[in-house]
């Protein structure tokens, strides 16, 4: 698992780096960001994974999310994966919400996506193994994400509860099997048999499995994509399931990185308390 250094910069006493590597899961070169806090100089630290949303790369949250200052204060590493495979010879679509930049954190089974779009395996298996073997981190991992990345974070954690000790999300796509941000992508990547879609739906997975701990979900009340995100479905399921956690509706906040940046400190502190 050789890593190529793209960049390394000092940040809040730690290092914000970007690396690329040849991915087996996606059969192409993949890029990801890693923030190592100053505490990592003295021993392994817990890890927070941040999964980004539609149209994003590893860079958006890394430069706009404001996570480094909070992670340095609490002694957490932060991993910023890309959202899809990229490059020549990799399938794409003219629409912003399908193809490169819109991997939806699933393993595609349909043409032309299947050869490369295996983001679920990439995050849960390949990149996790690379991170734990190449960086000074512990086996205590939390996961969060925004929008499509919030969907990815919740579904990945609910399906792999032994791998993650804490879970939160910013404005997640909460019920994709019943949303145009979901039905379009799930049918394209997985086919028209909806029986296989449920394992990629946060609301349905919470109903089936619950979550071993408590959840933190932040949602802006002025989010322009509320009809597509369907936070009410996840909130209702949390109530029905008696799931410990909090869904906070933040008055006046939209879907932008200004929203994410505003509450990034809350989420990092919340994960740090559970990862330590």
PDB file of C-alpha atoms in Angstrom:
ATOM      1  CA  UNK A   1       0.000   0.000   0.000  1.00  0.00           C
ATOM      2  CA  UNK A   2       2.455   2.648  -1.176  1.00  0.00           C
ATOM      3  CA  UNK A   3       1.522   6.264  -0.509  1.00  0.00           C
ATOM      4  CA  UNK A   4       2.502   9.200  -2.702  1.00  0.00           C
ATOM      5  CA  UNK A   5       2.741  12.535  -0.900  1.00  0.00           C
ATOM      6  CA  UNK A   6       0.671  15.232  -2.614  1.00  0.00           C
ATOM      7  CA  UNK A   7       1.144  17.880   0.081  1.00  0.00           C
ATOM      8  CA  UNK A   8       2.042  18.274   3.752  1.00  0.00           C
ATOM      9  CA  UNK A   9       1.332  21.493   5.657  1.00  0.00           C
ATOM     10  CA  UNK A  10       1.673  22.537   9.286  1.00  0.00           C
ATOM     11  CA  UNK A  11      -1.733  23.235  10.827  1.00  0.00           C
ATOM     12  CA  UNK A  12      -2.579  24.022  14.467  1.00  0.00           C
ATOM     13  CA  UNK A  13       0.586  22.317  15.624  1.00  0.00           C
ATOM     14  CA  UNK A  14      -0.157  19.196  13.604  1.00  0.00           C
ATOM     15  CA  UNK A  15       0.126  18.199   9.954  1.00  0.00           C
ATOM     16  CA  UNK A  16      -2.551  18.437   7.279  1.00  0.00           C
ATOM     17  CA  UNK A  17      -1.420  16.113   4.509  1.00  0.00           C
ATOM     18  CA  UNK A  18      -2.833  14.795   1.243  1.00  0.00           C
ATOM     19  CA  UNK A  19      -1.816  11.427  -0.195  1.00  0.00           C
ATOM     20  CA  UNK A  20      -2.637   9.376  -3.268  1.00  0.00           C
ATOM     21  CA  UNK A  21      -2.390   5.632  -3.755  1.00  0.00           C
ATOM     22  CA  UNK A  22      -3.356   2.884  -6.149  1.00  0.00           C
ATOM     23  CA  UNK A  23      -6.689   1.501  -4.975  1.00  0.00           C
ATOM     24  CA  UNK A  24      -7.541  -2.155  -5.467  1.00  0.00           C
ATOM     25  CA  UNK A  25     -11.215  -1.628  -4.598  1.00  0.00           C
ATOM     26  CA  UNK A  26     -11.726   1.190  -7.120  1.00  0.00           C
ATOM     27  CA  UNK A  27      -9.084   0.019  -9.603  1.00  0.00           C
ATOM     28  CA  UNK A  28      -7.660   3.522  -9.987  1.00  0.00           C
ATOM     29  CA  UNK A  29      -5.585   6.088  -8.147  1.00  0.00           C
ATOM     30  CA  UNK A  30      -7.416   7.569  -5.153  1.00  0.00           C
ATOM     31  CA  UNK A  31      -6.621  10.671  -3.105  1.00  0.00           C
ATOM     32  CA  UNK A  32      -7.408  11.408   0.554  1.00  0.00           C
ATOM     33  CA  UNK A  33      -6.522  13.915   3.249  1.00  0.00           C
ATOM     34  CA  UNK A  34      -5.214  13.197   6.766  1.00  0.00           C
ATOM     35  CA  UNK A  35      -4.934  15.625   9.652  1.00  0.00           C
ATOM     36  CA  UNK A  36      -2.594  14.415  12.381  1.00  0.00           C
ATOM     37  CA  UNK A  37      -2.843  16.463  15.591  1.00  0.00           C
ATOM     38  CA  UNK A  38       0.265  17.443  17.573  1.00  0.00           C
ATOM     39  CA  UNK A  39      -0.481  14.652  20.074  1.00  0.00           C
ATOM     40  CA  UNK A  40       0.285  12.085  17.342  1.00  0.00           C
ATOM     41  CA  UNK A  41       3.984  12.882  17.750  1.00  0.00           C
ATOM     42  CA  UNK A  42       3.895  11.127  21.119  1.00  0.00           C
ATOM     43  CA  UNK A  43       1.692   8.113  20.386  1.00  0.00           C
ATOM     44  CA  UNK A  44      -1.372   6.802  18.556  1.00  0.00           C
ATOM     45  CA  UNK A  45      -4.528   8.917  18.582  1.00  0.00           C
ATOM     46  CA  UNK A  46      -8.215   8.135  17.894  1.00  0.00           C
ATOM     47  CA  UNK A  47      -9.626   8.749  14.400  1.00  0.00           C
ATOM     48  CA  UNK A  48     -12.594  10.718  13.092  1.00  0.00           C
ATOM     49  CA  UNK A  49     -13.679   9.937   9.529  1.00  0.00           C
ATOM     50  CA  UNK A  50     -15.403  12.728   7.593  1.00  0.00           C
ATOM     51  CA  UNK A  51     -17.350  11.703   4.467  1.00  0.00           C
ATOM     52  CA  UNK A  52     -18.170  14.531   2.057  1.00  0.00           C
ATOM     53  CA  UNK A  53     -21.233  15.241  -0.045  1.00  0.00           C
ATOM     54  CA  UNK A  54     -22.192  15.496  -3.700  1.00  0.00           C
ATOM     55  CA  UNK A  55     -19.700  17.228  -6.032  1.00  0.00           C
ATOM     56  CA  UNK A  56     -17.018  17.319  -3.305  1.00  0.00           C
ATOM     57  CA  UNK A  57     -13.503  15.908  -3.293  1.00  0.00           C
ATOM     58  CA  UNK A  58     -11.277  15.216  -0.288  1.00  0.00           C
ATOM     59  CA  UNK A  59     -10.390  18.911  -0.331  1.00  0.00           C
ATOM     60  CA  UNK A  60     -13.710  20.661   0.389  1.00  0.00           C
ATOM     61  CA  UNK A  61     -14.117  19.782   4.057  1.00  0.00           C
ATOM     62  CA  UNK A  62     -10.360  19.847   4.558  1.00  0.00           C
ATOM     63  CA  UNK A  63     -10.210  23.530   3.568  1.00  0.00           C
ATOM     64  CA  UNK A  64     -13.722  24.762   4.463  1.00  0.00           C
ATOM     65  CA  UNK A  65     -14.884  22.615   7.382  1.00  0.00           C
ATOM     66  CA  UNK A  66     -12.638  24.044  10.084  1.00  0.00           C
ATOM     67  CA  UNK A  67     -11.984  20.667  11.683  1.00  0.00           C
ATOM     68  CA  UNK A  68      -8.232  20.981  12.238  1.00  0.00           C
ATOM     69  CA  UNK A  69      -8.331  23.462  15.128  1.00  0.00           C
ATOM     70  CA  UNK A  70     -10.870  21.386  17.041  1.00  0.00           C
ATOM     71  CA  UNK A  71      -9.139  18.091  16.267  1.00  0.00           C
ATOM     72  CA  UNK A  72      -5.812  19.496  17.473  1.00  0.00           C
ATOM     73  CA  UNK A  73      -7.420  20.619  20.729  1.00  0.00           C
ATOM     74  CA  UNK A  74      -8.934  17.186  21.362  1.00  0.00           C
ATOM     75  CA  UNK A  75      -6.137  15.040  19.949  1.00  0.00           C
ATOM     76  CA  UNK A  76      -8.022  13.389  17.085  1.00  0.00           C
ATOM     77  CA  UNK A  77      -6.788  12.443  13.632  1.00  0.00           C
ATOM     78  CA  UNK A  78      -9.261  13.299  10.849  1.00  0.00           C
ATOM     79  CA  UNK A  79      -9.514  11.388   7.569  1.00  0.00           C
ATOM     80  CA  UNK A  80     -10.996  13.128   4.506  1.00  0.00           C
ATOM     81  CA  UNK A  81     -11.636  10.547   1.724  1.00  0.00           C
ATOM     82  CA  UNK A  82     -12.719  11.441  -1.788  1.00  0.00           C
ATOM     83  CA  UNK A  83     -16.341  10.867  -2.789  1.00  0.00           C
ATOM     84  CA  UNK A  84     -15.792   8.714  -5.876  1.00  0.00           C
ATOM     85  CA  UNK A  85     -13.192   7.259  -8.237  1.00  0.00           C
ATOM     86  CA  UNK A  86     -11.910   9.720 -10.826  1.00  0.00           C
ATOM     87  CA  UNK A  87      -9.887   9.892 -14.005  1.00  0.00           C
ATOM     88  CA  UNK A  88      -9.816   8.862 -17.634  1.00  0.00           C
ATOM     89  CA  UNK A  89     -11.578   5.621 -18.423  1.00  0.00           C
ATOM     90  CA  UNK A  90     -13.850   5.913 -15.381  1.00  0.00           C
ATOM     91  CA  UNK A  91     -17.578   6.255 -15.999  1.00  0.00           C
ATOM     92  CA  UNK A  92     -19.189   9.650 -15.423  1.00  0.00           C
ATOM     93  CA  UNK A  93     -22.477  11.440 -16.033  1.00  0.00           C
ATOM     94  CA  UNK A  94     -23.366  14.968 -17.090  1.00  0.00           C
ATOM     95  CA  UNK A  95     -25.514  15.400 -13.981  1.00  0.00           C
ATOM     96  CA  UNK A  96     -23.819  16.602 -10.790  1.00  0.00           C
ATOM     97  CA  UNK A  97     -25.555  13.956  -8.676  1.00  0.00           C
ATOM     98  CA  UNK A  98     -24.346  10.839 -10.491  1.00  0.00           C
ATOM     99  CA  UNK A  99     -20.910   9.587 -11.447  1.00  0.00           C
ATOM    100  CA  UNK A 100     -17.628  11.210 -10.482  1.00  0.00           C
ATOM    101  CA  UNK A 101     -18.160  13.211  -7.306  1.00  0.00           C
ATOM    102  CA  UNK A 102     -21.297  11.236  -6.468  1.00  0.00           C
ATOM    103  CA  UNK A 103     -20.234   7.727  -5.488  1.00  0.00           C
ATOM    104  CA  UNK A 104     -22.936   7.486  -2.778  1.00  0.00           C
ATOM    105  CA  UNK A 105     -20.696   5.126  -0.738  1.00  0.00           C
ATOM    106  CA  UNK A 106     -22.065   1.951  -2.339  1.00  0.00           C
ATOM    107  CA  UNK A 107     -20.520  -0.940  -4.269  1.00  0.00           C
ATOM    108  CA  UNK A 108     -21.985  -0.578  -7.762  1.00  0.00           C
ATOM    109  CA  UNK A 109     -23.164  -3.740  -9.483  1.00  0.00           C
ATOM    110  CA  UNK A 110     -24.468  -2.199 -12.716  1.00  0.00           C
ATOM    111  CA  UNK A 111     -22.709  -1.105 -15.905  1.00  0.00           C
ATOM    112  CA  UNK A 112     -20.890   1.175 -16.505  1.00  0.00           C
ATOM    113  CA  UNK A 113     -20.256   1.839 -12.808  1.00  0.00           C
ATOM    114  CA  UNK A 114     -19.343  -1.586 -11.431  1.00  0.00           C
ATOM    115  CA  UNK A 115     -15.631  -1.722 -12.403  1.00  0.00           C
ATOM    116  CA  UNK A 116     -14.651   1.330 -10.319  1.00  0.00           C
ATOM    117  CA  UNK A 117     -17.496   2.574  -8.124  1.00  0.00           C
ATOM    118  CA  UNK A 118     -16.860   0.472  -5.017  1.00  0.00           C
ATOM    119  CA  UNK A 119     -16.750   3.245  -2.446  1.00  0.00           C
ATOM    120  CA  UNK A 120     -18.246   1.155   0.352  1.00  0.00           C
ATOM    121  CA  UNK A 121     -15.415  -1.379   0.218  1.00  0.00           C
ATOM    122  CA  UNK A 122     -12.902   1.388  -0.356  1.00  0.00           C
ATOM    123  CA  UNK A 123     -13.832   3.269   2.837  1.00  0.00           C
ATOM    124  CA  UNK A 124     -14.758   0.384   5.126  1.00  0.00           C
ATOM    125  CA  UNK A 125     -11.960  -1.983   4.178  1.00  0.00           C
ATOM    126  CA  UNK A 126      -9.153  -0.683   1.985  1.00  0.00           C
ATOM    127  CA  UNK A 127      -8.672   2.871   3.230  1.00  0.00           C
ATOM    128  CA  UNK A 128      -9.283   1.887   6.847  1.00  0.00           C
ATOM    129  CA  UNK A 129      -6.576  -0.778   6.594  1.00  0.00           C
ATOM    130  CA  UNK A 130      -4.205   1.706   4.969  1.00  0.00           C
ATOM    131  CA  UNK A 131      -4.846   4.382   7.622  1.00  0.00           C
ATOM    132  CA  UNK A 132      -4.393   2.019  10.554  1.00  0.00           C
ATOM    133  CA  UNK A 133      -1.188   0.566   9.120  1.00  0.00           C
ATOM    134  CA  UNK A 134       0.460   3.775   7.917  1.00  0.00           C
ATOM    135  CA  UNK A 135      -0.400   6.379  10.565  1.00  0.00           C
ATOM    136  CA  UNK A 136      -0.099   6.636  14.381  1.00  0.00           C
ATOM    137  CA  UNK A 137      -3.746   5.938  15.187  1.00  0.00           C
ATOM    138  CA  UNK A 138      -5.623   3.695  17.597  1.00  0.00           C
ATOM    139  CA  UNK A 139      -8.484   1.308  16.822  1.00  0.00           C
ATOM    140  CA  UNK A 140     -10.999   3.808  18.255  1.00  0.00           C
ATOM    141  CA  UNK A 141     -12.735   5.296  15.206  1.00  0.00           C
ATOM    142  CA  UNK A 142     -15.714   7.621  14.859  1.00  0.00           C
ATOM    143  CA  UNK A 143     -17.456   8.690  11.674  1.00  0.00           C
ATOM    144  CA  UNK A 144     -19.389  11.726  10.492  1.00  0.00           C
ATOM    145  CA  UNK A 145     -20.282  13.344   7.190  1.00  0.00           C
ATOM    146  CA  UNK A 146     -22.358  15.927   5.374  1.00  0.00           C
ATOM    147  CA  UNK A 147     -25.332  15.338   3.043  1.00  0.00           C
ATOM    148  CA  UNK A 148     -24.408  12.351   0.838  1.00  0.00           C
ATOM    149  CA  UNK A 149     -21.519  11.877   3.265  1.00  0.00           C
ATOM    150  CA  UNK A 150     -23.914  11.911   6.208  1.00  0.00           C
ATOM    151  CA  UNK A 151     -25.812   9.138   4.463  1.00  0.00           C
ATOM    152  CA  UNK A 152     -22.538   7.271   4.010  1.00  0.00           C
ATOM    153  CA  UNK A 153     -21.463   7.777   7.614  1.00  0.00           C
ATOM    154  CA  UNK A 154     -24.719   6.544   9.136  1.00  0.00           C
ATOM    155  CA  UNK A 155     -25.165   3.554   6.842  1.00  0.00           C
ATOM    156  CA  UNK A 156     -21.535   2.482   7.205  1.00  0.00           C
ATOM    157  CA  UNK A 157     -21.634   2.739  10.997  1.00  0.00           C
ATOM    158  CA  UNK A 158     -24.977   0.961  11.403  1.00  0.00           C
ATOM    159  CA  UNK A 159     -23.735  -1.915   9.245  1.00  0.00           C
ATOM    160  CA  UNK A 160     -20.311  -2.103  10.941  1.00  0.00           C
ATOM    161  CA  UNK A 161     -20.927  -1.371  14.591  1.00  0.00           C
ATOM    162  CA  UNK A 162     -17.750  -3.179  15.644  1.00  0.00           C
ATOM    163  CA  UNK A 163     -15.677  -0.758  13.544  1.00  0.00           C
ATOM    164  CA  UNK A 164     -17.008   2.573  14.828  1.00  0.00           C
ATOM    165  CA  UNK A 165     -17.378   3.809  18.391  1.00  0.00           C
ATOM    166  CA  UNK A 166     -19.151   7.106  17.640  1.00  0.00           C
ATOM    167  CA  UNK A 167     -21.489   8.433  14.967  1.00  0.00           C
ATOM    168  CA  UNK A 168     -22.808  11.835  13.916  1.00  0.00           C
ATOM    169  CA  UNK A 169     -23.920  13.606  10.741  1.00  0.00           C
ATOM    170  CA  UNK A 170     -24.567  17.028   9.224  1.00  0.00           C
ATOM    171  CA  UNK A 171     -27.783  17.256   7.171  1.00  0.00           C
ATOM    172  CA  UNK A 172     -27.648  13.625   6.004  1.00  0.00           C
ATOM    173  CA  UNK A 173     -29.666  12.198   3.131  1.00  0.00           C
ATOM    174  CA  UNK A 174     -31.746  10.319   5.652  1.00  0.00           C
ATOM    175  CA  UNK A 175     -34.203   8.243   3.592  1.00  0.00           C
ATOM    176  CA  UNK A 176     -32.741   7.822   0.076  1.00  0.00           C
ATOM    177  CA  UNK A 177     -35.034   4.986  -0.993  1.00  0.00           C
ATOM    178  CA  UNK A 178     -37.856   7.550  -0.882  1.00  0.00           C
ATOM    179  CA  UNK A 179     -35.970  10.555  -2.286  1.00  0.00           C
ATOM    180  CA  UNK A 180     -34.760  11.736  -5.678  1.00  0.00           C
ATOM    181  CA  UNK A 181     -31.384  11.983  -3.937  1.00  0.00           C
ATOM    182  CA  UNK A 182     -31.257   8.223  -3.659  1.00  0.00           C
ATOM    183  CA  UNK A 183     -33.668   6.511  -5.981  1.00  0.00           C
ATOM    184  CA  UNK A 184     -31.825   7.838  -9.030  1.00  0.00           C
ATOM    185  CA  UNK A 185     -28.406   6.816  -7.732  1.00  0.00           C
ATOM    186  CA  UNK A 186     -29.389   3.503  -6.147  1.00  0.00           C
ATOM    187  CA  UNK A 187     -31.147   2.351  -9.322  1.00  0.00           C
ATOM    188  CA  UNK A 188     -28.179   3.418 -11.465  1.00  0.00           C
ATOM    189  CA  UNK A 189     -25.521   1.814  -9.264  1.00  0.00           C
ATOM    190  CA  UNK A 190     -27.427  -1.199  -7.876  1.00  0.00           C
ATOM    191  CA  UNK A 191     -30.205  -1.898 -10.376  1.00  0.00           C
ATOM    192  CA  UNK A 192     -33.963  -1.650 -10.195  1.00  0.00           C
ATOM    193  CA  UNK A 193     -34.517  -4.373  -7.592  1.00  0.00           C
ATOM    194  CA  UNK A 194     -35.326  -2.231  -4.569  1.00  0.00           C
ATOM    195  CA  UNK A 195     -34.851  -5.114  -2.147  1.00  0.00           C
ATOM    196  CA  UNK A 196     -31.123  -4.397  -2.180  1.00  0.00           C
ATOM    197  CA  UNK A 197     -31.497  -0.687  -1.516  1.00  0.00           C
ATOM    198  CA  UNK A 198     -32.498  -0.948   2.146  1.00  0.00           C
ATOM    199  CA  UNK A 199     -28.936  -1.564   3.340  1.00  0.00           C
ATOM    200  CA  UNK A 200     -28.073   1.913   2.046  1.00  0.00           C
ATOM    201  CA  UNK A 201     -30.933   3.757   3.772  1.00  0.00           C
ATOM    202  CA  UNK A 202     -30.237   5.274   7.212  1.00  0.00           C
ATOM    203  CA  UNK A 203     -33.862   5.259   8.324  1.00  0.00           C
ATOM    204  CA  UNK A 204     -34.441   1.618   7.359  1.00  0.00           C
ATOM    205  CA  UNK A 205     -31.123   0.484   8.833  1.00  0.00           C
ATOM    206  CA  UNK A 206     -31.871   2.249  12.111  1.00  0.00           C
ATOM    207  CA  UNK A 207     -35.222   0.469  12.241  1.00  0.00           C
ATOM    208  CA  UNK A 208     -33.539  -2.897  11.698  1.00  0.00           C
ATOM    209  CA  UNK A 209     -30.359  -2.567  13.751  1.00  0.00           C
ATOM    210  CA  UNK A 210     -30.535   0.475  16.001  1.00  0.00           C
ATOM    211  CA  UNK A 211     -27.250   2.032  17.094  1.00  0.00           C
ATOM    212  CA  UNK A 212     -25.248   0.854  20.086  1.00  0.00           C
ATOM    213  CA  UNK A 213     -24.631   4.384  21.377  1.00  0.00           C
ATOM    214  CA  UNK A 214     -26.144   7.812  20.926  1.00  0.00           C
ATOM    215  CA  UNK A 215     -26.437   9.812  17.695  1.00  0.00           C
ATOM    216  CA  UNK A 216     -25.838  13.484  17.002  1.00  0.00           C
ATOM    217  CA  UNK A 217     -27.544  14.921  13.915  1.00  0.00           C
ATOM    218  CA  UNK A 218     -27.470  18.612  12.986  1.00  0.00           C
ATOM    219  CA  UNK A 219     -29.888  19.925  10.361  1.00  0.00           C
ATOM    220  CA  UNK A 220     -30.369  23.516   9.215  1.00  0.00           C
ATOM    221  CA  UNK A 221     -33.949  24.785   9.223  1.00  0.00           C
ATOM    222  CA  UNK A 222     -33.293  26.879   6.087  1.00  0.00           C
ATOM    223  CA  UNK A 223     -31.655  24.023   4.175  1.00  0.00           C
ATOM    224  CA  UNK A 224     -32.739  24.382   0.556  1.00  0.00           C
ATOM    225  CA  UNK A 225     -32.652  20.593   0.107  1.00  0.00           C
ATOM    226  CA  UNK A 226     -34.944  19.562   2.981  1.00  0.00           C
ATOM    227  CA  UNK A 227     -37.435  17.737   0.714  1.00  0.00           C
ATOM    228  CA  UNK A 228     -34.580  15.584  -0.607  1.00  0.00           C
ATOM    229  CA  UNK A 229     -32.885  14.987   2.757  1.00  0.00           C
ATOM    230  CA  UNK A 230     -36.041  13.899   4.633  1.00  0.00           C
ATOM    231  CA  UNK A 231     -34.735  14.442   8.186  1.00  0.00           C
ATOM    232  CA  UNK A 232     -38.233  13.890   9.559  1.00  0.00           C
ATOM    233  CA  UNK A 233     -38.066  10.215   8.528  1.00  0.00           C
ATOM    234  CA  UNK A 234     -34.914   9.636  10.568  1.00  0.00           C
ATOM    235  CA  UNK A 235     -36.217  11.693  13.508  1.00  0.00           C
ATOM    236  CA  UNK A 236     -39.449   9.695  13.564  1.00  0.00           C
ATOM    237  CA  UNK A 237     -37.502   6.435  13.446  1.00  0.00           C
ATOM    238  CA  UNK A 238     -35.288   7.559  16.318  1.00  0.00           C
ATOM    239  CA  UNK A 239     -38.443   8.156  18.356  1.00  0.00           C
ATOM    240  CA  UNK A 240     -40.075   4.873  17.335  1.00  0.00           C
ATOM    241  CA  UNK A 241     -36.884   2.916  17.991  1.00  0.00           C
ATOM    242  CA  UNK A 242     -36.308   4.749  21.300  1.00  0.00           C
ATOM    243  CA  UNK A 243     -32.846   5.475  19.924  1.00  0.00           C
ATOM    244  CA  UNK A 244     -30.630   7.490  22.230  1.00  0.00           C
ATOM    245  CA  UNK A 245     -29.474  10.647  20.514  1.00  0.00           C
ATOM    246  CA  UNK A 246     -30.249  14.148  19.407  1.00  0.00           C
ATOM    247  CA  UNK A 247     -31.466  15.698  16.174  1.00  0.00           C
ATOM    248  CA  UNK A 248     -30.845  19.425  16.436  1.00  0.00           C
ATOM    249  CA  UNK A 249     -32.672  21.748  14.048  1.00  0.00           C
ATOM    250  CA  UNK A 250     -30.438  24.795  13.705  1.00  0.00           C
ATOM    251  CA  UNK A 251     -32.542  27.923  12.971  1.00  0.00           C
ATOM    252  CA  UNK A 252     -31.675  29.772   9.770  1.00  0.00           C
ATOM    253  CA  UNK A 253     -28.801  27.536   8.635  1.00  0.00           C
ATOM    254  CA  UNK A 254     -28.639  26.239   5.070  1.00  0.00           C
ATOM    255  CA  UNK A 255     -26.810  23.314   3.433  1.00  0.00           C
ATOM    256  CA  UNK A 256     -23.468  25.047   2.906  1.00  0.00           C
ATOM    257  CA  UNK A 257     -20.049  24.609   4.479  1.00  0.00           C
ATOM    258  CA  UNK A 258     -20.813  27.686   6.600  1.00  0.00           C
ATOM    259  CA  UNK A 259     -23.298  25.409   8.380  1.00  0.00           C
ATOM    260  CA  UNK A 260     -20.759  22.589   8.700  1.00  0.00           C
ATOM    261  CA  UNK A 261     -18.016  24.945   9.905  1.00  0.00           C
ATOM    262  CA  UNK A 262     -20.300  26.474  12.531  1.00  0.00           C
ATOM    263  CA  UNK A 263     -21.005  23.157  14.221  1.00  0.00           C
ATOM    264  CA  UNK A 264     -17.772  21.285  13.446  1.00  0.00           C
ATOM    265  CA  UNK A 265     -16.434  22.042  16.926  1.00  0.00           C
ATOM    266  CA  UNK A 266     -19.503  20.514  18.568  1.00  0.00           C
ATOM    267  CA  UNK A 267     -19.136  17.335  16.558  1.00  0.00           C
ATOM    268  CA  UNK A 268     -15.388  16.955  17.140  1.00  0.00           C
ATOM    269  CA  UNK A 269     -15.843  17.448  20.901  1.00  0.00           C
ATOM    270  CA  UNK A 270     -18.763  15.013  20.904  1.00  0.00           C
ATOM    271  CA  UNK A 271     -16.707  12.320  19.133  1.00  0.00           C
ATOM    272  CA  UNK A 272     -13.656  12.968  21.305  1.00  0.00           C
ATOM    273  CA  UNK A 273     -15.673  12.341  24.457  1.00  0.00           C
ATOM    274  CA  UNK A 274     -16.810   8.959  23.133  1.00  0.00           C
ATOM    275  CA  UNK A 275     -13.551   7.876  21.471  1.00  0.00           C
ATOM    276  CA  UNK A 276     -11.450   8.456  24.591  1.00  0.00           C
TER     277      UNK A 276
END
